[in-house]
JSON list of C-alpha atoms in Angstrom, two decimals:
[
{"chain": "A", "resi": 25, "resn": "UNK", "atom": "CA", "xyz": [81.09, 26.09, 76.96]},
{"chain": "A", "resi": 26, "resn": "UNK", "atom": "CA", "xyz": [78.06, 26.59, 74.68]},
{"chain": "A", "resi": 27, "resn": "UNK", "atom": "CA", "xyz": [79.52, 24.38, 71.99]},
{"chain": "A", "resi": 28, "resn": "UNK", "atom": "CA", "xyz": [80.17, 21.65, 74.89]},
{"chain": "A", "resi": 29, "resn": "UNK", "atom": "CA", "xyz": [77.52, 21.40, 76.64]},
{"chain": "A", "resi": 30, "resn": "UNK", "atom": "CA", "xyz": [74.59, 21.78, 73.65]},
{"chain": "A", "resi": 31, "resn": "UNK", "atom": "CA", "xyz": [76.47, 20.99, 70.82]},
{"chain": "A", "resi": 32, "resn": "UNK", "atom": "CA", "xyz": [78.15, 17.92, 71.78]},
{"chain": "A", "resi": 33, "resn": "UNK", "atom": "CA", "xyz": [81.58, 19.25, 70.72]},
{"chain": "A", "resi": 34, "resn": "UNK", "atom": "CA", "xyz": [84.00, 17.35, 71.53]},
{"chain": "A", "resi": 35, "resn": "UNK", "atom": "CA", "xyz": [81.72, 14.48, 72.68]},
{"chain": "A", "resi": 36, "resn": "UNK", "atom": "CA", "xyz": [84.13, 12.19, 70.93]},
{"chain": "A", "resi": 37, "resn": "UNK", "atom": "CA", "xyz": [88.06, 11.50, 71.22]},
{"chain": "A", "resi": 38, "resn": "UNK", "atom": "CA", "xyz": [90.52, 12.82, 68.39]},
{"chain": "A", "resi": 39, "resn": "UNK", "atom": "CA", "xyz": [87.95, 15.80, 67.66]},
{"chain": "A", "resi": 40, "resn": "UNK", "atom": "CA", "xyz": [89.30, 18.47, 65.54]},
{"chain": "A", "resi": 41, "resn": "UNK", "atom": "CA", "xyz": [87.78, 21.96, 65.46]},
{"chain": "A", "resi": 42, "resn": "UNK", "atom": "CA", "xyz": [88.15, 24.40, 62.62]},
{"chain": "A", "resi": 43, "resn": "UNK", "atom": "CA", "xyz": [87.05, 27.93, 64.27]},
{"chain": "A", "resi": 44, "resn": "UNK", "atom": "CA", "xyz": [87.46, 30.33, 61.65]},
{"chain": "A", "resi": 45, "resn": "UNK", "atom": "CA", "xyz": [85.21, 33.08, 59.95]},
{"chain": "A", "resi": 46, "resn": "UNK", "atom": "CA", "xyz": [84.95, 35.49, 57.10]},
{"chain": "A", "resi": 47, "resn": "UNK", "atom": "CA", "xyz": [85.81, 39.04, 57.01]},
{"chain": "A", "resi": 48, "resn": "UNK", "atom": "CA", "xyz": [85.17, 40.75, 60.34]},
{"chain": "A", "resi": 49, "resn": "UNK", "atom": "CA", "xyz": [84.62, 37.05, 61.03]},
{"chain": "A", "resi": 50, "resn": "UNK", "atom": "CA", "xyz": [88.10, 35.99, 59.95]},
{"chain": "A", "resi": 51, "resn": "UNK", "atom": "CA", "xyz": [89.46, 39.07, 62.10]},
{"chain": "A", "resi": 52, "resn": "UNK", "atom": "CA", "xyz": [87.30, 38.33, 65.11]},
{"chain": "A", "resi": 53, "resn": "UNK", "atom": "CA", "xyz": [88.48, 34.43, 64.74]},
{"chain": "A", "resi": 54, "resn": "UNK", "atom": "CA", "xyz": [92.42, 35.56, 64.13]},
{"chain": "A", "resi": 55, "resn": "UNK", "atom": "CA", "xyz": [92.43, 37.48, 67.32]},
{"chain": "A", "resi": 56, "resn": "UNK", "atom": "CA", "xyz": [90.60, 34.88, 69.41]},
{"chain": "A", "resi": 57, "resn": "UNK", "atom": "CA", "xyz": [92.25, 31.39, 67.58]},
{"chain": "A", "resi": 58, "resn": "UNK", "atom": "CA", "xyz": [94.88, 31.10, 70.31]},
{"chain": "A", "resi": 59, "resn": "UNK", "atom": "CA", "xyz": [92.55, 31.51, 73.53]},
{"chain": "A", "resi": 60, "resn": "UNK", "atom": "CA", "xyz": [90.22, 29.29, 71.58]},
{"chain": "A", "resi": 61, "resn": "UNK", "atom": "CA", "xyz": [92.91, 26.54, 71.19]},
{"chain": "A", "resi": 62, "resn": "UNK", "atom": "CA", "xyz": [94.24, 26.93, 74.58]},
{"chain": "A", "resi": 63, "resn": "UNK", "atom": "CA", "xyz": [90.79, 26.92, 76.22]},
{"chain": "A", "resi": 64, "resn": "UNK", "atom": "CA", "xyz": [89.49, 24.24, 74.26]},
{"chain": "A", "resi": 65, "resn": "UNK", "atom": "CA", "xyz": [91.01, 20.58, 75.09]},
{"chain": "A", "resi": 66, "resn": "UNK", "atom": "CA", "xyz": [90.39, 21.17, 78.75]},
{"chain": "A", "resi": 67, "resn": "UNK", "atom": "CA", "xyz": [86.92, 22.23, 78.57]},
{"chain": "A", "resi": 68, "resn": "UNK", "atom": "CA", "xyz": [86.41, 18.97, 76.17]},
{"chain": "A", "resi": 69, "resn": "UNK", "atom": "CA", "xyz": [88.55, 16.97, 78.69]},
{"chain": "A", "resi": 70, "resn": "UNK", "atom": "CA", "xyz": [91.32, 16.80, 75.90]},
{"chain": "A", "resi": 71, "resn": "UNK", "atom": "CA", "xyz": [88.67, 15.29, 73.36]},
{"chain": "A", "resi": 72, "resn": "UNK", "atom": "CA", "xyz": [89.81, 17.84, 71.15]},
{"chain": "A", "resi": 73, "resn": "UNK", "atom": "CA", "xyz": [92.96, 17.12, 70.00]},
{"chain": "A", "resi": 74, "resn": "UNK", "atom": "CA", "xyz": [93.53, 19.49, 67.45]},
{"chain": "A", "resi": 75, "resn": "UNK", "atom": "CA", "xyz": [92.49, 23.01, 66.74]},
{"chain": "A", "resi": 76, "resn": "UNK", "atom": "CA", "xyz": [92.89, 25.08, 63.07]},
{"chain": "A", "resi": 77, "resn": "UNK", "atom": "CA", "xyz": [92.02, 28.46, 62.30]},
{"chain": "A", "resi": 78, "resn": "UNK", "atom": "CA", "xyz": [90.23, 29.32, 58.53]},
{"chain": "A", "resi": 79, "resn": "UNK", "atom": "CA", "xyz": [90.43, 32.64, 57.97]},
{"chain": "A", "resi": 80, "resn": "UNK", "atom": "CA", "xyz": [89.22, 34.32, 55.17]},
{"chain": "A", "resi": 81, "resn": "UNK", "atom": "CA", "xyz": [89.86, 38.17, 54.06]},
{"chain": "A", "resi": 82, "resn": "UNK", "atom": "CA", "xyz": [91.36, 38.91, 57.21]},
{"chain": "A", "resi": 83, "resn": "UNK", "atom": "CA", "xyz": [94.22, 40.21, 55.64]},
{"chain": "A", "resi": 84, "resn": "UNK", "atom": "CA", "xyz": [94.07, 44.14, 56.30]},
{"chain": "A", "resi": 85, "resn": "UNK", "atom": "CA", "xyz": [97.52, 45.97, 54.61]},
{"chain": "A", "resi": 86, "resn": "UNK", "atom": "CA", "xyz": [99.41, 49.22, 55.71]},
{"chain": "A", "resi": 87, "resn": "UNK", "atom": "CA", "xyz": [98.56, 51.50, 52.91]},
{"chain": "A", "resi": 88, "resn": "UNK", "atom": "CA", "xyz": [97.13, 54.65, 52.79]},
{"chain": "A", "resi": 89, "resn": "UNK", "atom": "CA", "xyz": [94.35, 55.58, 50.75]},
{"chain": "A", "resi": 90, "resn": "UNK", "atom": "CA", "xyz": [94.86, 57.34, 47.46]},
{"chain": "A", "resi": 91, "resn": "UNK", "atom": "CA", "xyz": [92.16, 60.12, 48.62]},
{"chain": "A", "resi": 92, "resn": "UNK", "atom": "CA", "xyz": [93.62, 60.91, 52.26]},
{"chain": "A", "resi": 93, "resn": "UNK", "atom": "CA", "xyz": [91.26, 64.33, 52.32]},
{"chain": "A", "resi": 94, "resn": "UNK", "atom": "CA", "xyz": [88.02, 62.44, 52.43]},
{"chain": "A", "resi": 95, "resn": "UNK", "atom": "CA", "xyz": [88.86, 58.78, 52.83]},
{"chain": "A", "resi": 96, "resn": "UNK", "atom": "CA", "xyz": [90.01, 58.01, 56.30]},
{"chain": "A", "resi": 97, "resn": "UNK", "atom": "CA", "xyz": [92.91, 54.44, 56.10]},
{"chain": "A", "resi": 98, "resn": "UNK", "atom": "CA", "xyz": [91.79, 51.12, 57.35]},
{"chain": "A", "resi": 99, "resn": "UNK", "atom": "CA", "xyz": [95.08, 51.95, 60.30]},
{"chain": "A", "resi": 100, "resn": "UNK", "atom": "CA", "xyz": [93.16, 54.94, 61.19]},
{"chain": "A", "resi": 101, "resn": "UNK", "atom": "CA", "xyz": [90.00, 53.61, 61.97]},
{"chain": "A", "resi": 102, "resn": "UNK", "atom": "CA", "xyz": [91.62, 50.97, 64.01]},
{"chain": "A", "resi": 103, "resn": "UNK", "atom": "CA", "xyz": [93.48, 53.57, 65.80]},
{"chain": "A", "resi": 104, "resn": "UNK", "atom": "CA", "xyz": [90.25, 55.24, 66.59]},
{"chain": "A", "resi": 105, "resn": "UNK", "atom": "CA", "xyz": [88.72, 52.61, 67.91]},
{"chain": "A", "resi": 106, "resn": "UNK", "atom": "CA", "xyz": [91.74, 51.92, 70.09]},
{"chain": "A", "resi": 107, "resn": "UNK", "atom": "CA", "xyz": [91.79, 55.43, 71.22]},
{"chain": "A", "resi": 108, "resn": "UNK", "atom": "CA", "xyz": [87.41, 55.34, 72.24]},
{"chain": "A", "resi": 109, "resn": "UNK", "atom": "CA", "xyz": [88.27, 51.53, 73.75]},
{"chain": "A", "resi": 110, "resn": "UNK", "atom": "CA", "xyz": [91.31, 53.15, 75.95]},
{"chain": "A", "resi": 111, "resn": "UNK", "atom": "CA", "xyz": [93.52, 50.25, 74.40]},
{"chain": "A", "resi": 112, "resn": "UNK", "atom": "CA", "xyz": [92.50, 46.43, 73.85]},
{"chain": "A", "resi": 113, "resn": "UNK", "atom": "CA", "xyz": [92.41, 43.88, 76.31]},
{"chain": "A", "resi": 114, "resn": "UNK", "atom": "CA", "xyz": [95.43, 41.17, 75.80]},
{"chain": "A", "resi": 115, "resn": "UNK", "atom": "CA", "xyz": [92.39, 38.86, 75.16]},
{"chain": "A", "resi": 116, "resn": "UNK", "atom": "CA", "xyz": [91.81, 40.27, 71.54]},
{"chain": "A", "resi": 117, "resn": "UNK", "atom": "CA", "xyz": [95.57, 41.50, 71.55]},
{"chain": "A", "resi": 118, "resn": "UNK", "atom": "CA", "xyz": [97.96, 38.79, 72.28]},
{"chain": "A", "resi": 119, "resn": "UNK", "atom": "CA", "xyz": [100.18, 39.20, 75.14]},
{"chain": "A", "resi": 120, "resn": "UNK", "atom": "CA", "xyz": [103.08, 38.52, 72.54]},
{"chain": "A", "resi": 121, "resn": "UNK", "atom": "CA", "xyz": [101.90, 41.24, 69.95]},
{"chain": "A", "resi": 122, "resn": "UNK", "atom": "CA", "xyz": [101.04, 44.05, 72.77]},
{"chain": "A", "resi": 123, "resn": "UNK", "atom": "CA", "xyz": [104.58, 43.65, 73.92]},
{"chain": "A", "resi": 124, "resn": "UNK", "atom": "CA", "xyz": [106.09, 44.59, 70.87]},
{"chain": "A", "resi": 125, "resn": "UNK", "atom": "CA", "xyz": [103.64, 47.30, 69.70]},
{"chain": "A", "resi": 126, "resn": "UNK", "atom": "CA", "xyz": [101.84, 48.58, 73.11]},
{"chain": "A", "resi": 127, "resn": "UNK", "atom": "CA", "xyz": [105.06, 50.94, 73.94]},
{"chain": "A", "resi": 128, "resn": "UNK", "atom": "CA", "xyz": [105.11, 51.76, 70.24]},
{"chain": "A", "resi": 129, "resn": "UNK", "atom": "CA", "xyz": [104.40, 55.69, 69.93]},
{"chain": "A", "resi": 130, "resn": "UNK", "atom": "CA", "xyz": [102.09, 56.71, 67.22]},
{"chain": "A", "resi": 131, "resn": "UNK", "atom": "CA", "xyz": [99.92, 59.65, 66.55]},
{"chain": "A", "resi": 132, "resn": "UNK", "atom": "CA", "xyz": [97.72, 61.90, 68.54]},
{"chain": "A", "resi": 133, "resn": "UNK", "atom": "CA", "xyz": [98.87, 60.53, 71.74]},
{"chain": "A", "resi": 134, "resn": "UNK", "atom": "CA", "xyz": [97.88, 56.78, 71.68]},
{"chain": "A", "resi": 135, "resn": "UNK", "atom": "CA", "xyz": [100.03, 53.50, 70.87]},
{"chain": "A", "resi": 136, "resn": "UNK", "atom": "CA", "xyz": [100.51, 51.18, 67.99]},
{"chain": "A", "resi": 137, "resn": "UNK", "atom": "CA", "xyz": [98.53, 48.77, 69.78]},
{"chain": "A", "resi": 138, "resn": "UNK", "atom": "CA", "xyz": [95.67, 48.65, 67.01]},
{"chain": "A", "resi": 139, "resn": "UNK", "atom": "CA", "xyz": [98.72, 47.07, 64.64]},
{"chain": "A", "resi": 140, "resn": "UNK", "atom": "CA", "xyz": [97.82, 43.82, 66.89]},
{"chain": "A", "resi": 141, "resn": "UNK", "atom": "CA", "xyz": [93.87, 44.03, 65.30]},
{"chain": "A", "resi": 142, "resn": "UNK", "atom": "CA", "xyz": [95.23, 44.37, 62.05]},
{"chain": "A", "resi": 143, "resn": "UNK", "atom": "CA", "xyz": [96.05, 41.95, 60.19]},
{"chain": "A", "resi": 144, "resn": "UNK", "atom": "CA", "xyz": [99.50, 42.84, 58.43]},
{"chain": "A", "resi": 145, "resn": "UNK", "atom": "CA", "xyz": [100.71, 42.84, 62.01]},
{"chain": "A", "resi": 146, "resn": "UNK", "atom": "CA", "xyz": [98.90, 40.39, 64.10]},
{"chain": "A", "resi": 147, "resn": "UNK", "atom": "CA", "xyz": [98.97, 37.35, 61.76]},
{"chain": "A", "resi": 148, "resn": "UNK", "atom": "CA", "xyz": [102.87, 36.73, 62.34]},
{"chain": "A", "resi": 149, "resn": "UNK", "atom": "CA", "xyz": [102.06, 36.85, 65.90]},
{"chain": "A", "resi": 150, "resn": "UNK", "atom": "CA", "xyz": [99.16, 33.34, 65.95]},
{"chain": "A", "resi": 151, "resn": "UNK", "atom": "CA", "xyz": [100.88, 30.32, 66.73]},
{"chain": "A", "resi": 152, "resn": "UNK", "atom": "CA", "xyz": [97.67, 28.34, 66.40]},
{"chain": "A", "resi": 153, "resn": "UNK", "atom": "CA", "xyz": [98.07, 26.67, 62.36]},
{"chain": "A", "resi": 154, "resn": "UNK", "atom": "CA", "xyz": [95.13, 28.39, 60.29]},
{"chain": "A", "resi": 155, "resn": "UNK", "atom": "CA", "xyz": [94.72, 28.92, 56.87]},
{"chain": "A", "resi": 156, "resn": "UNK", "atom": "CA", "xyz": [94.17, 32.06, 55.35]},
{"chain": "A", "resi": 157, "resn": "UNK", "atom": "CA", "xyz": [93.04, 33.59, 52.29]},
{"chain": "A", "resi": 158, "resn": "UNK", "atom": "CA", "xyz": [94.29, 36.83, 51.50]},
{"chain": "A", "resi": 159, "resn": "UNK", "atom": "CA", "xyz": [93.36, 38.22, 47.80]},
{"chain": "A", "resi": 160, "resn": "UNK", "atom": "CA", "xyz": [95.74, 40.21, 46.59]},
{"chain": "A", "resi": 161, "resn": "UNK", "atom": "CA", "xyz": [93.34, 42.78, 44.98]},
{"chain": "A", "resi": 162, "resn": "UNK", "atom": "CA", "xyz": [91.27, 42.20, 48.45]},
{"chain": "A", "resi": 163, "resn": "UNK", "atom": "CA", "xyz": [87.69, 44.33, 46.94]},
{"chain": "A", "resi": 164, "resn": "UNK", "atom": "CA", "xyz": [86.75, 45.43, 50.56]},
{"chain": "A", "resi": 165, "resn": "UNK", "atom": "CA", "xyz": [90.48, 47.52, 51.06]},
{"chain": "A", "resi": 166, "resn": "UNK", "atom": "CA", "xyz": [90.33, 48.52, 47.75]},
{"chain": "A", "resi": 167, "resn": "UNK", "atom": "CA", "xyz": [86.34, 50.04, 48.11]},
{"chain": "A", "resi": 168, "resn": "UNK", "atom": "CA", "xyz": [87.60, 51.44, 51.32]},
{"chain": "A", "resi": 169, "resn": "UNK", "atom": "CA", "xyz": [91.19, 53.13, 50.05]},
{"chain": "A", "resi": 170, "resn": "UNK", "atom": "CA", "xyz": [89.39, 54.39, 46.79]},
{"chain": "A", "resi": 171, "resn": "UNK", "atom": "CA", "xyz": [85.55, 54.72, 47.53]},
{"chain": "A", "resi": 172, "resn": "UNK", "atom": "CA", "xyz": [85.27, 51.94, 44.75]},
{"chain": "A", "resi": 173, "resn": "UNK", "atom": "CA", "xyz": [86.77, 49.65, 42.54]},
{"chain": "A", "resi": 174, "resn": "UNK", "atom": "CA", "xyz": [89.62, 51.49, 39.94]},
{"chain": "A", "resi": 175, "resn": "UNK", "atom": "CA", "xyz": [88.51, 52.72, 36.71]},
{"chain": "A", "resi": 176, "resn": "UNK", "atom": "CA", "xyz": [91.25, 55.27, 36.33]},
{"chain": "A", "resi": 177, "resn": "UNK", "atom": "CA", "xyz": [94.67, 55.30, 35.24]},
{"chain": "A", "resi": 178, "resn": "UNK", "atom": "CA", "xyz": [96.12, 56.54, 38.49]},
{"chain": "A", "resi": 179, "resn": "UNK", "atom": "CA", "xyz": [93.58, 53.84, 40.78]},
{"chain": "A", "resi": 180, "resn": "UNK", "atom": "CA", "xyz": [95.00, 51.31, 38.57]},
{"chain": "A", "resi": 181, "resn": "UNK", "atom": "CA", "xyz": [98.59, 52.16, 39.33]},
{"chain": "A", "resi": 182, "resn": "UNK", "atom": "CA", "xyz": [97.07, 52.09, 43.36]},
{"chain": "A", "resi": 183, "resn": "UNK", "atom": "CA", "xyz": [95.73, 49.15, 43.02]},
{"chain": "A", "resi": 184, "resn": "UNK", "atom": "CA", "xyz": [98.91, 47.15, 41.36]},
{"chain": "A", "resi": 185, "resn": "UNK", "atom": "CA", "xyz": [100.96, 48.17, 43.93]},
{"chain": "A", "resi": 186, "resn": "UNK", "atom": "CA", "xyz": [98.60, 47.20, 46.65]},
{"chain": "A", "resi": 187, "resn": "UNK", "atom": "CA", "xyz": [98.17, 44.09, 44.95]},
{"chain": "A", "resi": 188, "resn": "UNK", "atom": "CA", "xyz": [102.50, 43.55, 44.75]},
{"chain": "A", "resi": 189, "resn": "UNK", "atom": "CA", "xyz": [102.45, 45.19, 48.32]},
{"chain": "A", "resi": 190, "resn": "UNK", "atom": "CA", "xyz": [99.72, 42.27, 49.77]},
{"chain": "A", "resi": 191, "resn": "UNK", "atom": "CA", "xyz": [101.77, 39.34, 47.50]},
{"chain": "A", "resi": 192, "resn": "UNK", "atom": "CA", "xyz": [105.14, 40.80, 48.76]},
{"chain": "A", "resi": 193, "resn": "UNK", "atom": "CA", "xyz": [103.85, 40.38, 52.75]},
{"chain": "A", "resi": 194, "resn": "UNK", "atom": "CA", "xyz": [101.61, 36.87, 52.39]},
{"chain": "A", "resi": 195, "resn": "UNK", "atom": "CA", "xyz": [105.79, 35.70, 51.11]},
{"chain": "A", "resi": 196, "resn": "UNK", "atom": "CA", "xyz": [106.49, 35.87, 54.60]},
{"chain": "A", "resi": 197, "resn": "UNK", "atom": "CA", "xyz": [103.74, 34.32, 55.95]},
{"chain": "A", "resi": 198, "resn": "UNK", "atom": "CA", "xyz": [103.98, 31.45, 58.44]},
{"chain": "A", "resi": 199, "resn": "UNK", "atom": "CA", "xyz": [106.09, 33.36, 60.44]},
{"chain": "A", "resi": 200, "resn": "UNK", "atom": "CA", "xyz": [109.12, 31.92, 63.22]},
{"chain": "A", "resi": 201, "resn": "UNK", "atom": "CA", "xyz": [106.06, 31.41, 65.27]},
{"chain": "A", "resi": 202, "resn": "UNK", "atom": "CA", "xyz": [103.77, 29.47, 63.37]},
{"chain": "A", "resi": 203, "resn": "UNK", "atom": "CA", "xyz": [106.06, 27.33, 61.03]},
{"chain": "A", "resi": 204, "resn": "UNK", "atom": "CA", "xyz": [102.56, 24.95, 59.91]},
{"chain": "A", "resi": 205, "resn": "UNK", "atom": "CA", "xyz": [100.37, 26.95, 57.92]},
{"chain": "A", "resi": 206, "resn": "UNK", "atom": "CA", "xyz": [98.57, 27.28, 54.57]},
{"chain": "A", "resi": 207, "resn": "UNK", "atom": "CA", "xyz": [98.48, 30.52, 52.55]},
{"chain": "A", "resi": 208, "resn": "UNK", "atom": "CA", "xyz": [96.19, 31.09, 49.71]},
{"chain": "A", "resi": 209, "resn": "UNK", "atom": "CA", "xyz": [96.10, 34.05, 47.38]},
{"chain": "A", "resi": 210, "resn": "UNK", "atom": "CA", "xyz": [94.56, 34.78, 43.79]},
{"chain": "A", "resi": 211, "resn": "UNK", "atom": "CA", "xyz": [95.45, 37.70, 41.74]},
{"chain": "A", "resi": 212, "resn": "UNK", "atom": "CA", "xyz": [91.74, 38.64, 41.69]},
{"chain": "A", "resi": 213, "resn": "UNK", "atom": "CA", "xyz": [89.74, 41.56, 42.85]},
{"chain": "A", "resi": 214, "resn": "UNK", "atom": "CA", "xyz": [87.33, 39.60, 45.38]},
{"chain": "A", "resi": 215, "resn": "UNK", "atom": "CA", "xyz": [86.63, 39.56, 48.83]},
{"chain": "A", "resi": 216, "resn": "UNK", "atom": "CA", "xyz": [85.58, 36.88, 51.34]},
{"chain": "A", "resi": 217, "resn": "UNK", "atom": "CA", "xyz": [84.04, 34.05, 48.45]},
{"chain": "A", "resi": 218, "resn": "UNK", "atom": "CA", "xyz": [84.27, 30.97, 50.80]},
{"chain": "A", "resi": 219, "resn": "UNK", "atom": "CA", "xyz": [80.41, 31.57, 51.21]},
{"chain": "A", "resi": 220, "resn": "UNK", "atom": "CA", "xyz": [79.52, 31.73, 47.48]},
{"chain": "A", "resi": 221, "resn": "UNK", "atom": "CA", "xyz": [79.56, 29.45, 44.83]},
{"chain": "A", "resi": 222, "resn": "UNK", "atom": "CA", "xyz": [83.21, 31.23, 43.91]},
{"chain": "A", "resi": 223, "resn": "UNK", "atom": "CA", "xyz": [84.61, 29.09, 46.96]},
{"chain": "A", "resi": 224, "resn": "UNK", "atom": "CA", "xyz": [84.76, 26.38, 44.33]},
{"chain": "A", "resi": 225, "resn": "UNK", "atom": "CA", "xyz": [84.83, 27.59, 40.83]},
{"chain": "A", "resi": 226, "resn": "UNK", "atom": "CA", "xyz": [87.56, 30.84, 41.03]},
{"chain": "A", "resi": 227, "resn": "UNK", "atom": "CA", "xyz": [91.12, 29.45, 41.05]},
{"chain": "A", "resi": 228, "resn": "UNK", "atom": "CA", "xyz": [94.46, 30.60, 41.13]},
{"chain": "A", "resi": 229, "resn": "UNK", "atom": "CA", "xyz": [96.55, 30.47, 38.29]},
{"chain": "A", "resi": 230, "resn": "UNK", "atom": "CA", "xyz": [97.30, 26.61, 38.83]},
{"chain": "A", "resi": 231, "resn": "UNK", "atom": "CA", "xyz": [93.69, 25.97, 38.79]},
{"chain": "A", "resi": 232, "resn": "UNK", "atom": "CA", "xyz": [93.35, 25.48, 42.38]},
{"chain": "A", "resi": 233, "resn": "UNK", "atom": "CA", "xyz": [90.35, 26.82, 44.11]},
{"chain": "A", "resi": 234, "resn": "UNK", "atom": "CA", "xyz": [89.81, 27.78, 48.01]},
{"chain": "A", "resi": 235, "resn": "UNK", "atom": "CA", "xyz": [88.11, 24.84, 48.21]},
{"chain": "A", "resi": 236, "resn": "UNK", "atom": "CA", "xyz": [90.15, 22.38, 46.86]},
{"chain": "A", "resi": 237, "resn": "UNK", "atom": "CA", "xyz": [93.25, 23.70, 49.06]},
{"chain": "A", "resi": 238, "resn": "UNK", "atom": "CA", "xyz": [91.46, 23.70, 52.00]},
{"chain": "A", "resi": 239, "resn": "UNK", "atom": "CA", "xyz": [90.96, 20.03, 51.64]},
{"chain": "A", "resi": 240, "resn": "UNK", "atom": "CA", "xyz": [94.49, 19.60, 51.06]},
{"chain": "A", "resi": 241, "resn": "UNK", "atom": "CA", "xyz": [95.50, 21.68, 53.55]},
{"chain": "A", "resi": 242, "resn": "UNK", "atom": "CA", "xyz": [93.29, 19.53, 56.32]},
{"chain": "A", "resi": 243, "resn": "UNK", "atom": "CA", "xyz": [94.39, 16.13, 54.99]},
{"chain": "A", "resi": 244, "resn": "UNK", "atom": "CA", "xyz": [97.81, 17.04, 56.93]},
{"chain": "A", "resi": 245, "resn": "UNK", "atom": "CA", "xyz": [97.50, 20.73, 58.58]},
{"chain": "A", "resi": 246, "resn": "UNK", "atom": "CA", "xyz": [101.27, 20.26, 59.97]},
{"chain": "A", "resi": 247, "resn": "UNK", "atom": "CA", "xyz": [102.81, 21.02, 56.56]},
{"chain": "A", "resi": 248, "resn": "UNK", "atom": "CA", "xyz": [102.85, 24.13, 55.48]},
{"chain": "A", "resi": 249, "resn": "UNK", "atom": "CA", "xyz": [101.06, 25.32, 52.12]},
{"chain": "A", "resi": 250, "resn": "UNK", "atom": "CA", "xyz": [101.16, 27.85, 49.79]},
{"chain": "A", "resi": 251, "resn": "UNK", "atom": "CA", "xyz": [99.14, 28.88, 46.14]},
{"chain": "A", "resi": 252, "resn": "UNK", "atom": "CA", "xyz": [99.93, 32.24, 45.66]},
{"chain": "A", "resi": 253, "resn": "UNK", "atom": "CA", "xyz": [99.65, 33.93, 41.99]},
{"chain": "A", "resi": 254, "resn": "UNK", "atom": "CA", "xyz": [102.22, 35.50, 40.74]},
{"chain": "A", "resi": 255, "resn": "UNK", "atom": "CA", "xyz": [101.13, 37.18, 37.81]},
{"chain": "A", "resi": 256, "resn": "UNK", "atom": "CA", "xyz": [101.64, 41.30, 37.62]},
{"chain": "A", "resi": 257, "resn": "UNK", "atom": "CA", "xyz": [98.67, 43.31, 36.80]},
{"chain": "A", "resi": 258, "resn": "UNK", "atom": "CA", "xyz": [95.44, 44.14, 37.88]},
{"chain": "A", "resi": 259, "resn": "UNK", "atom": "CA", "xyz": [93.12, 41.36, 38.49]},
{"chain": "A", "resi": 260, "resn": "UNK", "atom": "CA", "xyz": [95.72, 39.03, 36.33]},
{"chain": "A", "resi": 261, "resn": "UNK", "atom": "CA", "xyz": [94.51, 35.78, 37.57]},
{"chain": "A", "resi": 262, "resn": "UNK", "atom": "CA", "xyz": [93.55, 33.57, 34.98]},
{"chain": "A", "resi": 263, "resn": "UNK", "atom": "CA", "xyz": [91.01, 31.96, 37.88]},
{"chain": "A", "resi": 264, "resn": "UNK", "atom": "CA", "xyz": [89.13, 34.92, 38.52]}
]
């Protein structure tokens, strides 16, 4: 209503909004995209034809950590915080992932409805097109699941198969419910660049760079996209 009414948004017919963010931005803006798209051509008086999602890094992968006895997983935390919330509202949810995962047992008592605020999960689940960048040696997971980036042999070994693992899941990405979306992901060990000078100069390995694809991407957001690396290794992008 803000956006409306002092902004101007939507002042204009054939108005398209990009609502998007990066990290807990991207997550906050993957949960939310829907609503937002929903909400948004009636408030605007259907001025606002279109709606995309950008999200970058919000990309959050079922692994645990190599250290479990003093680094607590990504899943847990969101568990936590499900558990002090006493569940999520279907506003931040979905309707359609909380029916899948909201009967779904997990530990200590509570349900696997924190899977829909985690990206692995909840992504399949957006039916609004977006595109998303999702690095497959994603620095803020790593820093989390190690305490900081590898530099031994065995955080090496985690980190190439988080990097396969992250590659192997983005593969499946738009799901049966979104079949229009873009996917980009470098074999690099970065983290949320679209607000750094990176956003244009680090590339995958087809010399493509966030930028770049984004453009492409909104020239005709109906098609779906993809530059994904493919390289094996650590950090084997020849962008990065």
């Amino acid at each position: 209503a803000h956006l409306v009414a002092e902004k101007g948004l939507g002042s204009q017919p054939d108005t398209t909004l990009v609502f998007g963010g990066g990290s807990a931005g991207a997550r906050g803006a993957m949960f939310h995209l829907d609503s937002v798209a929903a909400n948004i051509a009636e408030a605007t008086d259907g001025n606002v034809t279109s709606t995309l999602g950008f999200l970058d890094s919000p990309f959050w992968v079922d692994v645990e950590t190599l250290y479990t006895d003093t680094l607590t997983s990504l899943m847990d935390q969101a568990a936590q915080i499900q558990a002090l919330s006493n569940g999520f509202d279907t506003s931040v949810t979905g309707e359609a992932c909380r029916a899948v995962y909201m009967n779904d047992a997990a530990p200590s008592g509570t349900t696997s409805a924190w899977k829909c605020v985690y990206g692995q999960y909840r992504l399949p689940f957006v039916t609004t097109p977006y595109f998303v960048i999702a690095q497959q040696f994603d620095s803020f997971q790593l820093g989390q699941d190690l305490g900081h980036a590898p530099s031994t042999d065995d955080e090496y070994a985690y980190a190439n198969a988080f990097g396969a693992a992250t590659r192997a899941l983005v593969s499946t990405l738009p799901s049966h419910n979104m079949p229009a979306a873009a996917v980009y992901s470098q074999a690099c060990y970065n983290h949320c660049i679209s607000m750094s000078s990176a956003f244009y100069s680090k590339t995958t390995d087809g010399g493509v760079s966030e930028s770049s694809a984004l453009r492409e991407w909104l020239k005709d957001p109906e098609t779906s996209r993809r530059w994904v690396d493919s390289c094996d290794g650590y950090a084997c992008g020849s962008g990065c």
